JSON list of C-alpha atoms in Angstrom, two decimals:
[
{"chain": "A", "resi": 209, "resn": "UNK", "atom": "CA", "xyz": [-22.11, -9.60, -42.32]},
{"chain": "A", "resi": 210, "resn": "UNK", "atom": "CA", "xyz": [-23.61, -8.42, -39.62]},
{"chain": "A", "resi": 211, "resn": "UNK", "atom": "CA", "xyz": [-26.58, -5.55, -40.34]},
{"chain": "A", "resi": 212, "resn": "UNK", "atom": "CA", "xyz": [-27.45, -5.61, -36.79]},
{"chain": "A", "resi": 213, "resn": "UNK", "atom": "CA", "xyz": [-24.25, -5.22, -33.69]},
{"chain": "A", "resi": 214, "resn": "UNK", "atom": "CA", "xyz": [-24.67, -4.95, -30.55]},
{"chain": "A", "resi": 215, "resn": "UNK", "atom": "CA", "xyz": [-20.83, -4.25, -29.28]},
{"chain": "A", "resi": 216, "resn": "UNK", "atom": "CA", "xyz": [-21.39, -4.69, -25.86]},
{"chain": "A", "resi": 217, "resn": "UNK", "atom": "CA", "xyz": [-21.43, -8.59, -24.66]},
{"chain": "A", "resi": 218, "resn": "UNK", "atom": "CA", "xyz": [-22.06, -8.10, -21.41]},
{"chain": "A", "resi": 219, "resn": "UNK", "atom": "CA", "xyz": [-23.19, -5.24, -18.40]},
{"chain": "A", "resi": 220, "resn": "UNK", "atom": "CA", "xyz": [-23.53, -5.18, -15.05]},
{"chain": "A", "resi": 221, "resn": "UNK", "atom": "CA", "xyz": [-25.78, -2.15, -12.97]},
{"chain": "A", "resi": 222, "resn": "UNK", "atom": "CA", "xyz": [-27.13, -2.41, -9.43]},
{"chain": "A", "resi": 223, "resn": "UNK", "atom": "CA", "xyz": [-30.78, -2.89, -8.62]},
{"chain": "A", "resi": 224, "resn": "UNK", "atom": "CA", "xyz": [-32.38, 0.53, -9.29]},
{"chain": "A", "resi": 225, "resn": "UNK", "atom": "CA", "xyz": [-30.59, 2.14, -11.33]},
{"chain": "A", "resi": 226, "resn": "UNK", "atom": "CA", "xyz": [-30.76, 2.41, -15.31]},
{"chain": "A", "resi": 227, "resn": "UNK", "atom": "CA", "xyz": [-29.55, -0.61, -17.49]},
{"chain": "A", "resi": 228, "resn": "UNK", "atom": "CA", "xyz": [-28.54, 1.69, -21.05]},
{"chain": "A", "resi": 229, "resn": "UNK", "atom": "CA", "xyz": [-28.42, -1.48, -23.74]},
{"chain": "A", "resi": 230, "resn": "UNK", "atom": "CA", "xyz": [-27.03, -0.30, -26.94]},
{"chain": "A", "resi": 231, "resn": "UNK", "atom": "CA", "xyz": [-27.97, -1.67, -30.86]},
{"chain": "A", "resi": 232, "resn": "UNK", "atom": "CA", "xyz": [-26.22, -0.20, -34.47]},
{"chain": "A", "resi": 233, "resn": "UNK", "atom": "CA", "xyz": [-27.51, -1.19, -37.87]},
{"chain": "A", "resi": 234, "resn": "UNK", "atom": "CA", "xyz": [-26.02, -0.68, -41.47]},
{"chain": "A", "resi": 235, "resn": "UNK", "atom": "CA", "xyz": [-29.27, -2.00, -43.62]},
{"chain": "A", "resi": 236, "resn": "UNK", "atom": "CA", "xyz": [-30.90, 1.44, -43.58]},
{"chain": "A", "resi": 237, "resn": "UNK", "atom": "CA", "xyz": [-34.33, -0.73, -45.04]},
{"chain": "A", "resi": 238, "resn": "UNK", "atom": "CA", "xyz": [-34.23, -1.69, -42.11]},
{"chain": "A", "resi": 239, "resn": "UNK", "atom": "CA", "xyz": [-37.81, 0.10, -40.01]},
{"chain": "A", "resi": 240, "resn": "UNK", "atom": "CA", "xyz": [-39.36, -1.99, -37.30]},
{"chain": "A", "resi": 241, "resn": "UNK", "atom": "CA", "xyz": [-37.30, -2.86, -34.16]},
{"chain": "A", "resi": 242, "resn": "UNK", "atom": "CA", "xyz": [-37.67, -4.72, -31.24]},
{"chain": "A", "resi": 243, "resn": "UNK", "atom": "CA", "xyz": [-35.53, -6.31, -28.45]},
{"chain": "A", "resi": 244, "resn": "UNK", "atom": "CA", "xyz": [-35.86, -9.77, -27.13]},
{"chain": "A", "resi": 245, "resn": "UNK", "atom": "CA", "xyz": [-35.04, -11.12, -23.42]},
{"chain": "A", "resi": 246, "resn": "UNK", "atom": "CA", "xyz": [-33.35, -14.37, -23.15]},
{"chain": "A", "resi": 247, "resn": "UNK", "atom": "CA", "xyz": [-33.20, -16.78, -19.85]},
{"chain": "A", "resi": 248, "resn": "UNK", "atom": "CA", "xyz": [-31.44, -19.46, -20.08]},
{"chain": "A", "resi": 249, "resn": "UNK", "atom": "CA", "xyz": [-32.59, -22.76, -20.87]},
{"chain": "A", "resi": 250, "resn": "UNK", "atom": "CA", "xyz": [-34.88, -20.60, -22.49]},
{"chain": "A", "resi": 251, "resn": "UNK", "atom": "CA", "xyz": [-36.41, -19.07, -26.52]},
{"chain": "A", "resi": 252, "resn": "UNK", "atom": "CA", "xyz": [-36.21, -15.39, -26.15]},
{"chain": "A", "resi": 253, "resn": "UNK", "atom": "CA", "xyz": [-39.73, -13.84, -25.64]},
{"chain": "A", "resi": 254, "resn": "UNK", "atom": "CA", "xyz": [-40.43, -10.48, -27.02]},
{"chain": "A", "resi": 255, "resn": "UNK", "atom": "CA", "xyz": [-40.45, -7.40, -25.10]},
{"chain": "A", "resi": 256, "resn": "UNK", "atom": "CA", "xyz": [-40.96, -3.65, -27.14]},
{"chain": "A", "resi": 257, "resn": "UNK", "atom": "CA", "xyz": [-40.74, -2.70, -30.20]},
{"chain": "A", "resi": 258, "resn": "UNK", "atom": "CA", "xyz": [-40.41, 0.75, -32.26]},
{"chain": "A", "resi": 259, "resn": "UNK", "atom": "CA", "xyz": [-41.19, 1.24, -35.93]},
{"chain": "A", "resi": 260, "resn": "UNK", "atom": "CA", "xyz": [-38.56, 3.80, -38.18]},
{"chain": "A", "resi": 261, "resn": "UNK", "atom": "CA", "xyz": [-41.75, 6.33, -37.73]},
{"chain": "A", "resi": 262, "resn": "UNK", "atom": "CA", "xyz": [-40.97, 6.59, -33.80]},
{"chain": "A", "resi": 263, "resn": "UNK", "atom": "CA", "xyz": [-38.21, 7.69, -32.07]},
{"chain": "A", "resi": 264, "resn": "UNK", "atom": "CA", "xyz": [-39.43, 6.43, -28.69]},
{"chain": "A", "resi": 265, "resn": "UNK", "atom": "CA", "xyz": [-41.83, 3.76, -26.99]},
{"chain": "A", "resi": 266, "resn": "UNK", "atom": "CA", "xyz": [-42.71, 3.42, -23.44]},
{"chain": "A", "resi": 267, "resn": "UNK", "atom": "CA", "xyz": [-43.86, 0.05, -21.95]},
{"chain": "A", "resi": 268, "resn": "UNK", "atom": "CA", "xyz": [-43.69, 0.44, -18.16]},
{"chain": "A", "resi": 269, "resn": "UNK", "atom": "CA", "xyz": [-39.84, 0.13, -17.34]},
{"chain": "A", "resi": 270, "resn": "UNK", "atom": "CA", "xyz": [-38.55, -0.21, -20.91]},
{"chain": "A", "resi": 271, "resn": "UNK", "atom": "CA", "xyz": [-38.49, 2.71, -22.79]},
{"chain": "A", "resi": 272, "resn": "UNK", "atom": "CA", "xyz": [-36.75, 2.20, -26.29]},
{"chain": "A", "resi": 273, "resn": "UNK", "atom": "CA", "xyz": [-34.80, 4.76, -28.10]},
{"chain": "A", "resi": 274, "resn": "UNK", "atom": "CA", "xyz": [-34.65, 5.33, -32.24]},
{"chain": "A", "resi": 275, "resn": "UNK", "atom": "CA", "xyz": [-31.90, 7.50, -33.69]},
{"chain": "A", "resi": 276, "resn": "UNK", "atom": "CA", "xyz": [-32.60, 7.04, -37.42]},
{"chain": "A", "resi": 277, "resn": "UNK", "atom": "CA", "xyz": [-29.96, 9.40, -38.50]},
{"chain": "A", "resi": 278, "resn": "UNK", "atom": "CA", "xyz": [-27.15, 7.32, -36.36]},
{"chain": "A", "resi": 279, "resn": "UNK", "atom": "CA", "xyz": [-28.51, 3.95, -37.20]},
{"chain": "A", "resi": 280, "resn": "UNK", "atom": "CA", "xyz": [-28.87, 3.05, -33.70]},
{"chain": "A", "resi": 281, "resn": "UNK", "atom": "CA", "xyz": [-31.29, 2.11, -30.75]},
{"chain": "A", "resi": 282, "resn": "UNK", "atom": "CA", "xyz": [-30.95, 1.63, -27.32]},
{"chain": "A", "resi": 283, "resn": "UNK", "atom": "CA", "xyz": [-33.50, -0.22, -24.66]},
{"chain": "A", "resi": 284, "resn": "UNK", "atom": "CA", "xyz": [-33.15, 1.98, -21.07]},
{"chain": "A", "resi": 285, "resn": "UNK", "atom": "CA", "xyz": [-34.97, -0.11, -17.77]},
{"chain": "A", "resi": 286, "resn": "UNK", "atom": "CA", "xyz": [-35.79, 1.96, -14.66]},
{"chain": "A", "resi": 287, "resn": "UNK", "atom": "CA", "xyz": [-35.07, 1.28, -12.28]},
{"chain": "A", "resi": 288, "resn": "UNK", "atom": "CA", "xyz": [-33.33, -2.36, -13.00]},
{"chain": "A", "resi": 289, "resn": "UNK", "atom": "CA", "xyz": [-34.61, -5.37, -11.30]},
{"chain": "A", "resi": 290, "resn": "UNK", "atom": "CA", "xyz": [-31.95, -8.93, -10.15]},
{"chain": "A", "resi": 291, "resn": "UNK", "atom": "CA", "xyz": [-34.66, -10.49, -12.14]},
{"chain": "A", "resi": 292, "resn": "UNK", "atom": "CA", "xyz": [-34.15, -8.73, -15.05]},
{"chain": "A", "resi": 293, "resn": "UNK", "atom": "CA", "xyz": [-30.56, -10.37, -15.29]},
{"chain": "A", "resi": 294, "resn": "UNK", "atom": "CA", "xyz": [-31.00, -12.11, -18.36]},
{"chain": "A", "resi": 295, "resn": "UNK", "atom": "CA", "xyz": [-29.53, -11.87, -22.64]},
{"chain": "A", "resi": 296, "resn": "UNK", "atom": "CA", "xyz": [-31.40, -9.11, -24.69]},
{"chain": "A", "resi": 297, "resn": "UNK", "atom": "CA", "xyz": [-31.03, -9.17, -28.08]},
{"chain": "A", "resi": 298, "resn": "UNK", "atom": "CA", "xyz": [-31.84, -6.44, -30.31]},
{"chain": "A", "resi": 299, "resn": "UNK", "atom": "CA", "xyz": [-33.95, -7.32, -33.70]},
{"chain": "A", "resi": 300, "resn": "UNK", "atom": "CA", "xyz": [-34.11, -5.69, -37.15]},
{"chain": "A", "resi": 301, "resn": "UNK", "atom": "CA", "xyz": [-36.40, -6.00, -40.46]},
{"chain": "A", "resi": 302, "resn": "UNK", "atom": "CA", "xyz": [-37.82, -3.86, -43.48]},
{"chain": "A", "resi": 303, "resn": "UNK", "atom": "CA", "xyz": [-41.79, -3.60, -42.52]},
{"chain": "A", "resi": 304, "resn": "UNK", "atom": "CA", "xyz": [-42.23, -5.80, -45.18]},
{"chain": "A", "resi": 305, "resn": "UNK", "atom": "CA", "xyz": [-40.22, -7.89, -45.21]},
{"chain": "A", "resi": 306, "resn": "UNK", "atom": "CA", "xyz": [-39.82, -11.46, -43.38]},
{"chain": "A", "resi": 307, "resn": "UNK", "atom": "CA", "xyz": [-36.16, -11.04, -43.53]},
{"chain": "A", "resi": 308, "resn": "UNK", "atom": "CA", "xyz": [-35.87, -10.63, -40.06]},
{"chain": "A", "resi": 309, "resn": "UNK", "atom": "CA", "xyz": [-31.80, -9.50, -38.27]},
{"chain": "A", "resi": 310, "resn": "UNK", "atom": "CA", "xyz": [-31.32, -10.37, -34.54]},
{"chain": "A", "resi": 311, "resn": "UNK", "atom": "CA", "xyz": [-27.94, -8.86, -32.85]},
{"chain": "A", "resi": 312, "resn": "UNK", "atom": "CA", "xyz": [-25.67, -11.16, -30.78]},
{"chain": "A", "resi": 313, "resn": "UNK", "atom": "CA", "xyz": [-26.82, -10.39, -27.44]},
{"chain": "A", "resi": 314, "resn": "UNK", "atom": "CA", "xyz": [-25.98, -8.46, -24.54]},
{"chain": "A", "resi": 315, "resn": "UNK", "atom": "CA", "xyz": [-25.75, -10.01, -20.98]},
{"chain": "A", "resi": 316, "resn": "UNK", "atom": "CA", "xyz": [-27.84, -8.08, -18.47]},
{"chain": "A", "resi": 317, "resn": "UNK", "atom": "CA", "xyz": [-26.83, -8.66, -15.03]},
{"chain": "A", "resi": 318, "resn": "UNK", "atom": "CA", "xyz": [-28.21, -6.25, -12.23]},
{"chain": "A", "resi": 319, "resn": "UNK", "atom": "CA", "xyz": [-27.02, -7.03, -9.28]},
{"chain": "A", "resi": 320, "resn": "UNK", "atom": "CA", "xyz": [-29.46, -6.74, -4.84]},
{"chain": "B", "resi": 171, "resn": "UNK", "atom": "CA", "xyz": [-51.85, -21.49, -22.41]},
{"chain": "B", "resi": 172, "resn": "UNK", "atom": "CA", "xyz": [-50.46, -21.84, -26.29]},
{"chain": "B", "resi": 173, "resn": "UNK", "atom": "CA", "xyz": [-47.33, -21.72, -27.43]},
{"chain": "B", "resi": 174, "resn": "UNK", "atom": "CA", "xyz": [-44.17, -23.16, -28.91]},
{"chain": "B", "resi": 175, "resn": "UNK", "atom": "CA", "xyz": [-42.73, -26.77, -28.01]},
{"chain": "B", "resi": 176, "resn": "UNK", "atom": "CA", "xyz": [-39.80, -27.71, -29.28]},
{"chain": "B", "resi": 177, "resn": "UNK", "atom": "CA", "xyz": [-38.07, -31.54, -28.77]},
{"chain": "B", "resi": 178, "resn": "UNK", "atom": "CA", "xyz": [-35.82, -32.48, -27.47]},
{"chain": "B", "resi": 179, "resn": "UNK", "atom": "CA", "xyz": [-34.51, -30.40, -25.88]},
{"chain": "B", "resi": 180, "resn": "UNK", "atom": "CA", "xyz": [-30.74, -31.62, -26.33]},
{"chain": "B", "resi": 181, "resn": "UNK", "atom": "CA", "xyz": [-30.10, -34.15, -29.62]},
{"chain": "B", "resi": 182, "resn": "UNK", "atom": "CA", "xyz": [-26.84, -35.98, -30.16]},
{"chain": "B", "resi": 183, "resn": "UNK", "atom": "CA", "xyz": [-25.90, -36.71, -33.80]},
{"chain": "B", "resi": 184, "resn": "UNK", "atom": "CA", "xyz": [-23.49, -39.61, -34.87]},
{"chain": "B", "resi": 185, "resn": "UNK", "atom": "CA", "xyz": [-21.55, -38.12, -37.80]},
{"chain": "B", "resi": 186, "resn": "UNK", "atom": "CA", "xyz": [-23.28, -38.75, -41.48]},
{"chain": "B", "resi": 187, "resn": "UNK", "atom": "CA", "xyz": [-26.49, -39.15, -39.61]},
{"chain": "B", "resi": 188, "resn": "UNK", "atom": "CA", "xyz": [-29.58, -37.39, -40.42]},
{"chain": "B", "resi": 189, "resn": "UNK", "atom": "CA", "xyz": [-31.44, -35.64, -37.30]},
{"chain": "B", "resi": 190, "resn": "UNK", "atom": "CA", "xyz": [-35.37, -33.73, -37.11]},
{"chain": "B", "resi": 191, "resn": "UNK", "atom": "CA", "xyz": [-36.38, -31.34, -34.68]},
{"chain": "B", "resi": 192, "resn": "UNK", "atom": "CA", "xyz": [-39.55, -30.78, -33.59]},
{"chain": "B", "resi": 193, "resn": "UNK", "atom": "CA", "xyz": [-41.72, -27.76, -33.85]},
{"chain": "B", "resi": 194, "resn": "UNK", "atom": "CA", "xyz": [-45.16, -27.56, -33.27]},
{"chain": "B", "resi": 195, "resn": "UNK", "atom": "CA", "xyz": [-47.31, -24.26, -32.55]},
{"chain": "B", "resi": 196, "resn": "UNK", "atom": "CA", "xyz": [-50.86, -23.83, -31.05]},
{"chain": "B", "resi": 197, "resn": "UNK", "atom": "CA", "xyz": [-51.46, -20.49, -31.76]},
{"chain": "B", "resi": 198, "resn": "UNK", "atom": "CA", "xyz": [-52.54, -20.62, -34.99]},
{"chain": "B", "resi": 199, "resn": "UNK", "atom": "CA", "xyz": [-49.74, -18.40, -36.60]},
{"chain": "B", "resi": 200, "resn": "UNK", "atom": "CA", "xyz": [-49.49, -18.54, -40.53]},
{"chain": "B", "resi": 201, "resn": "UNK", "atom": "CA", "xyz": [-45.51, -17.82, -40.43]},
{"chain": "B", "resi": 202, "resn": "UNK", "atom": "CA", "xyz": [-43.08, -20.23, -38.91]},
{"chain": "B", "resi": 203, "resn": "UNK", "atom": "CA", "xyz": [-39.27, -19.79, -38.69]},
{"chain": "B", "resi": 204, "resn": "UNK", "atom": "CA", "xyz": [-36.09, -21.93, -37.90]},
{"chain": "B", "resi": 205, "resn": "UNK", "atom": "CA", "xyz": [-33.46, -20.36, -36.20]},
{"chain": "B", "resi": 206, "resn": "UNK", "atom": "CA", "xyz": [-29.60, -21.17, -35.62]},
{"chain": "B", "resi": 207, "resn": "UNK", "atom": "CA", "xyz": [-27.62, -19.60, -32.50]},
{"chain": "B", "resi": 208, "resn": "UNK", "atom": "CA", "xyz": [-24.21, -20.10, -32.17]},
{"chain": "B", "resi": 209, "resn": "UNK", "atom": "CA", "xyz": [-21.62, -18.69, -29.60]},
{"chain": "B", "resi": 210, "resn": "UNK", "atom": "CA", "xyz": [-21.21, -14.78, -29.97]},
{"chain": "B", "resi": 211, "resn": "UNK", "atom": "CA", "xyz": [-23.53, -14.06, -33.17]},
{"chain": "B", "resi": 212, "resn": "UNK", "atom": "CA", "xyz": [-27.07, -13.41, -33.48]},
{"chain": "B", "resi": 213, "resn": "UNK", "atom": "CA", "xyz": [-29.94, -15.94, -34.33]},
{"chain": "B", "resi": 214, "resn": "UNK", "atom": "CA", "xyz": [-29.23, -17.23, -38.18]},
{"chain": "B", "resi": 215, "resn": "UNK", "atom": "CA", "xyz": [-32.52, -17.89, -40.16]},
{"chain": "B", "resi": 216, "resn": "UNK", "atom": "CA", "xyz": [-32.07, -20.85, -42.01]},
{"chain": "B", "resi": 217, "resn": "UNK", "atom": "CA", "xyz": [-35.47, -21.53, -42.84]},
{"chain": "B", "resi": 218, "resn": "UNK", "atom": "CA", "xyz": [-39.00, -19.45, -43.26]},
{"chain": "B", "resi": 219, "resn": "UNK", "atom": "CA", "xyz": [-41.96, -20.65, -44.20]},
{"chain": "B", "resi": 220, "resn": "UNK", "atom": "CA", "xyz": [-45.27, -18.35, -44.56]},
{"chain": "B", "resi": 221, "resn": "UNK", "atom": "CA", "xyz": [-48.39, -20.93, -45.32]},
{"chain": "B", "resi": 222, "resn": "UNK", "atom": "CA", "xyz": [-48.89, -24.29, -45.39]},
{"chain": "B", "resi": 223, "resn": "UNK", "atom": "CA", "xyz": [-46.99, -26.10, -48.20]},
{"chain": "B", "resi": 224, "resn": "UNK", "atom": "CA", "xyz": [-45.13, -23.28, -48.86]},
{"chain": "B", "resi": 225, "resn": "UNK", "atom": "CA", "xyz": [-40.86, -22.04, -47.00]},
{"chain": "B", "resi": 226, "resn": "UNK", "atom": "CA", "xyz": [-38.17, -20.61, -47.98]},
{"chain": "B", "resi": 227, "resn": "UNK", "atom": "CA", "xyz": [-34.60, -20.57, -47.79]},
{"chain": "B", "resi": 228, "resn": "UNK", "atom": "CA", "xyz": [-33.12, -17.94, -45.31]},
{"chain": "B", "resi": 229, "resn": "UNK", "atom": "CA", "xyz": [-29.26, -17.16, -45.06]},
{"chain": "B", "resi": 230, "resn": "UNK", "atom": "CA", "xyz": [-28.06, -20.53, -43.94]},
{"chain": "B", "resi": 231, "resn": "UNK", "atom": "CA", "xyz": [-30.22, -23.34, -45.48]},
{"chain": "B", "resi": 232, "resn": "UNK", "atom": "CA", "xyz": [-26.89, -25.68, -46.78]},
{"chain": "B", "resi": 233, "resn": "UNK", "atom": "CA", "xyz": [-27.22, -28.72, -45.01]},
{"chain": "B", "resi": 234, "resn": "UNK", "atom": "CA", "xyz": [-31.17, -28.57, -43.38]},
{"chain": "B", "resi": 235, "resn": "UNK", "atom": "CA", "xyz": [-34.38, -29.30, -45.22]},
{"chain": "B", "resi": 236, "resn": "UNK", "atom": "CA", "xyz": [-37.61, -28.35, -43.40]},
{"chain": "B", "resi": 237, "resn": "UNK", "atom": "CA", "xyz": [-41.31, -29.05, -44.20]},
{"chain": "B", "resi": 238, "resn": "UNK", "atom": "CA", "xyz": [-44.70, -27.71, -43.68]},
{"chain": "B", "resi": 239, "resn": "UNK", "atom": "CA", "xyz": [-47.72, -30.04, -44.20]},
{"chain": "B", "resi": 240, "resn": "UNK", "atom": "CA", "xyz": [-49.31, -28.75, -41.33]},
{"chain": "B", "resi": 241, "resn": "UNK", "atom": "CA", "xyz": [-49.89, -24.99, -39.99]},
{"chain": "B", "resi": 242, "resn": "UNK", "atom": "CA", "xyz": [-49.09, -26.16, -36.40]},
{"chain": "B", "resi": 243, "resn": "UNK", "atom": "CA", "xyz": [-45.83, -28.48, -37.55]},
{"chain": "B", "resi": 244, "resn": "UNK", "atom": "CA", "xyz": [-42.46, -27.08, -38.92]},
{"chain": "B", "resi": 245, "resn": "UNK", "atom": "CA", "xyz": [-39.65, -29.99, -38.20]},
{"chain": "B", "resi": 246, "resn": "UNK", "atom": "CA", "xyz": [-36.12, -29.32, -39.36]},
{"chain": "B", "resi": 247, "resn": "UNK", "atom": "CA", "xyz": [-34.01, -32.09, -40.71]},
{"chain": "B", "resi": 248, "resn": "UNK", "atom": "CA", "xyz": [-30.52, -31.60, -40.00]},
{"chain": "B", "resi": 249, "resn": "UNK", "atom": "CA", "xyz": [-28.88, -33.88, -42.99]},
{"chain": "B", "resi": 250, "resn": "UNK", "atom": "CA", "xyz": [-25.28, -34.96, -42.99]},
{"chain": "B", "resi": 251, "resn": "UNK", "atom": "CA", "xyz": [-24.46, -32.49, -45.41]},
{"chain": "B", "resi": 252, "resn": "UNK", "atom": "CA", "xyz": [-24.41, -29.40, -42.77]},
{"chain": "B", "resi": 253, "resn": "UNK", "atom": "CA", "xyz": [-21.05, -30.00, -41.62]},
{"chain": "B", "resi": 254, "resn": "UNK", "atom": "CA", "xyz": [-20.73, -28.21, -38.34]},
{"chain": "B", "resi": 255, "resn": "UNK", "atom": "CA", "xyz": [-24.48, -28.25, -36.95]},
{"chain": "B", "resi": 256, "resn": "UNK", "atom": "CA", "xyz": [-23.31, -28.11, -33.31]},
{"chain": "B", "resi": 257, "resn": "UNK", "atom": "CA", "xyz": [-25.31, -25.93, -32.67]},
{"chain": "B", "resi": 258, "resn": "UNK", "atom": "CA", "xyz": [-28.53, -24.26, -30.18]},
{"chain": "B", "resi": 259, "resn": "UNK", "atom": "CA", "xyz": [-31.64, -24.54, -32.91]},
{"chain": "B", "resi": 260, "resn": "UNK", "atom": "CA", "xyz": [-34.44, -22.37, -32.17]},
{"chain": "B", "resi": 261, "resn": "UNK", "atom": "CA", "xyz": [-38.35, -22.35, -34.01]},
{"chain": "B", "resi": 262, "resn": "UNK", "atom": "CA", "xyz": [-40.41, -18.90, -33.99]},
{"chain": "B", "resi": 263, "resn": "UNK", "atom": "CA", "xyz": [-43.63, -18.21, -34.94]},
{"chain": "B", "resi": 264, "resn": "UNK", "atom": "CA", "xyz": [-45.42, -15.07, -35.95]},
{"chain": "B", "resi": 265, "resn": "UNK", "atom": "CA", "xyz": [-49.54, -14.53, -37.21]},
{"chain": "B", "resi": 266, "resn": "UNK", "atom": "CA", "xyz": [-48.33, -12.99, -40.19]},
{"chain": "B", "resi": 267, "resn": "UNK", "atom": "CA", "xyz": [-44.71, -11.82, -41.68]},
{"chain": "B", "resi": 268, "resn": "UNK", "atom": "CA", "xyz": [-43.32, -8.98, -40.10]},
{"chain": "B", "resi": 269, "resn": "UNK", "atom": "CA", "xyz": [-45.11, -9.40, -37.00]},
{"chain": "B", "resi": 270, "resn": "UNK", "atom": "CA", "xyz": [-42.92, -9.95, -33.11]},
{"chain": "B", "resi": 271, "resn": "UNK", "atom": "CA", "xyz": [-42.06, -13.97, -33.08]},
{"chain": "B", "resi": 272, "resn": "UNK", "atom": "CA", "xyz": [-42.62, -15.57, -30.32]},
{"chain": "B", "resi": 273, "resn": "UNK", "atom": "CA", "xyz": [-39.88, -18.36, -29.66]},
{"chain": "B", "resi": 274, "resn": "UNK", "atom": "CA", "xyz": [-39.29, -22.18, -28.64]},
{"chain": "B", "resi": 275, "resn": "UNK", "atom": "CA", "xyz": [-37.56, -23.03, -26.14]},
{"chain": "B", "resi": 276, "resn": "UNK", "atom": "CA", "xyz": [-34.30, -24.75, -28.63]},
{"chain": "B", "resi": 277, "resn": "UNK", "atom": "CA", "xyz": [-33.09, -27.90, -29.01]},
{"chain": "B", "resi": 278, "resn": "UNK", "atom": "CA", "xyz": [-29.37, -28.14, -28.72]},
{"chain": "B", "resi": 279, "resn": "UNK", "atom": "CA", "xyz": [-27.54, -30.22, -31.02]},
{"chain": "B", "resi": 280, "resn": "UNK", "atom": "CA", "xyz": [-24.37, -32.08, -30.52]},
{"chain": "B", "resi": 281, "resn": "UNK", "atom": "CA", "xyz": [-22.37, -34.28, -32.30]},
{"chain": "B", "resi": 282, "resn": "UNK", "atom": "CA", "xyz": [-20.94, -37.32, -31.12]}
]
C-alpha cells in the first residue's frame, strides 16, 4: 500500500530551466512533508520540508508547494543545474509519529 | 565531521546464513532507523529505535532483528528467515521522532 507516490520515475530538463518534481499522497493524516536528494552510492540527504500549516516553503533555488485539498506536493528547482542531477524522494509523516513514508523516487537529469 | 557510517558497503550472504549490517552515528541522535530499498519502490521501514534499549518493528520486520545497546549503534541482522534479502539497506538517525533524518551511504546485500 503505497501511501506516497511519485508517478514519474524520471525527468530530464535543460540547464537553466525549471525542474518540477511531483508527489501525491493518500493518507489525510500526513502533515509533515520532506524532500530528499540522493546521489549514486550515497545515502539520501535532506533537502527541504513543509508542514501542513503552510502551502509554500522556499530555500534558495528550491521551493516546495503543498496542495492539501489535492493531497499533492511538488518541488521546484529554478534554475536547474547539472549538479542537481540525482534521485529525489518525497516523504510524508504524521507530525507526532515516526512512521515516515517514502515515495519510489524520481531520477532528475539536468543536461548542460 | 558528524555523520552516520554504515559498513560494509557490499555484503554477500550464503543461503541459510545470518549477516549483520553495522550502523554507527556520532550525531548524538536519539532516534535511529533501518530501511530497505528495492528497485522501483520507496524506502520501507524495517525497524526503528527512539531510545537506547528500545526498538519497534516497522512495516517489514519479519526475518530481521536489531539491538540498541548504545546510543551510537543500531546493528541490523538479516536472518536466514528472510527469504528475499537481496536489497539496498539504509540506516538513518534523527534528533527525535518526526525530525528530518540523516542517512548513511547504505549497504548492498546480495545472495551467493
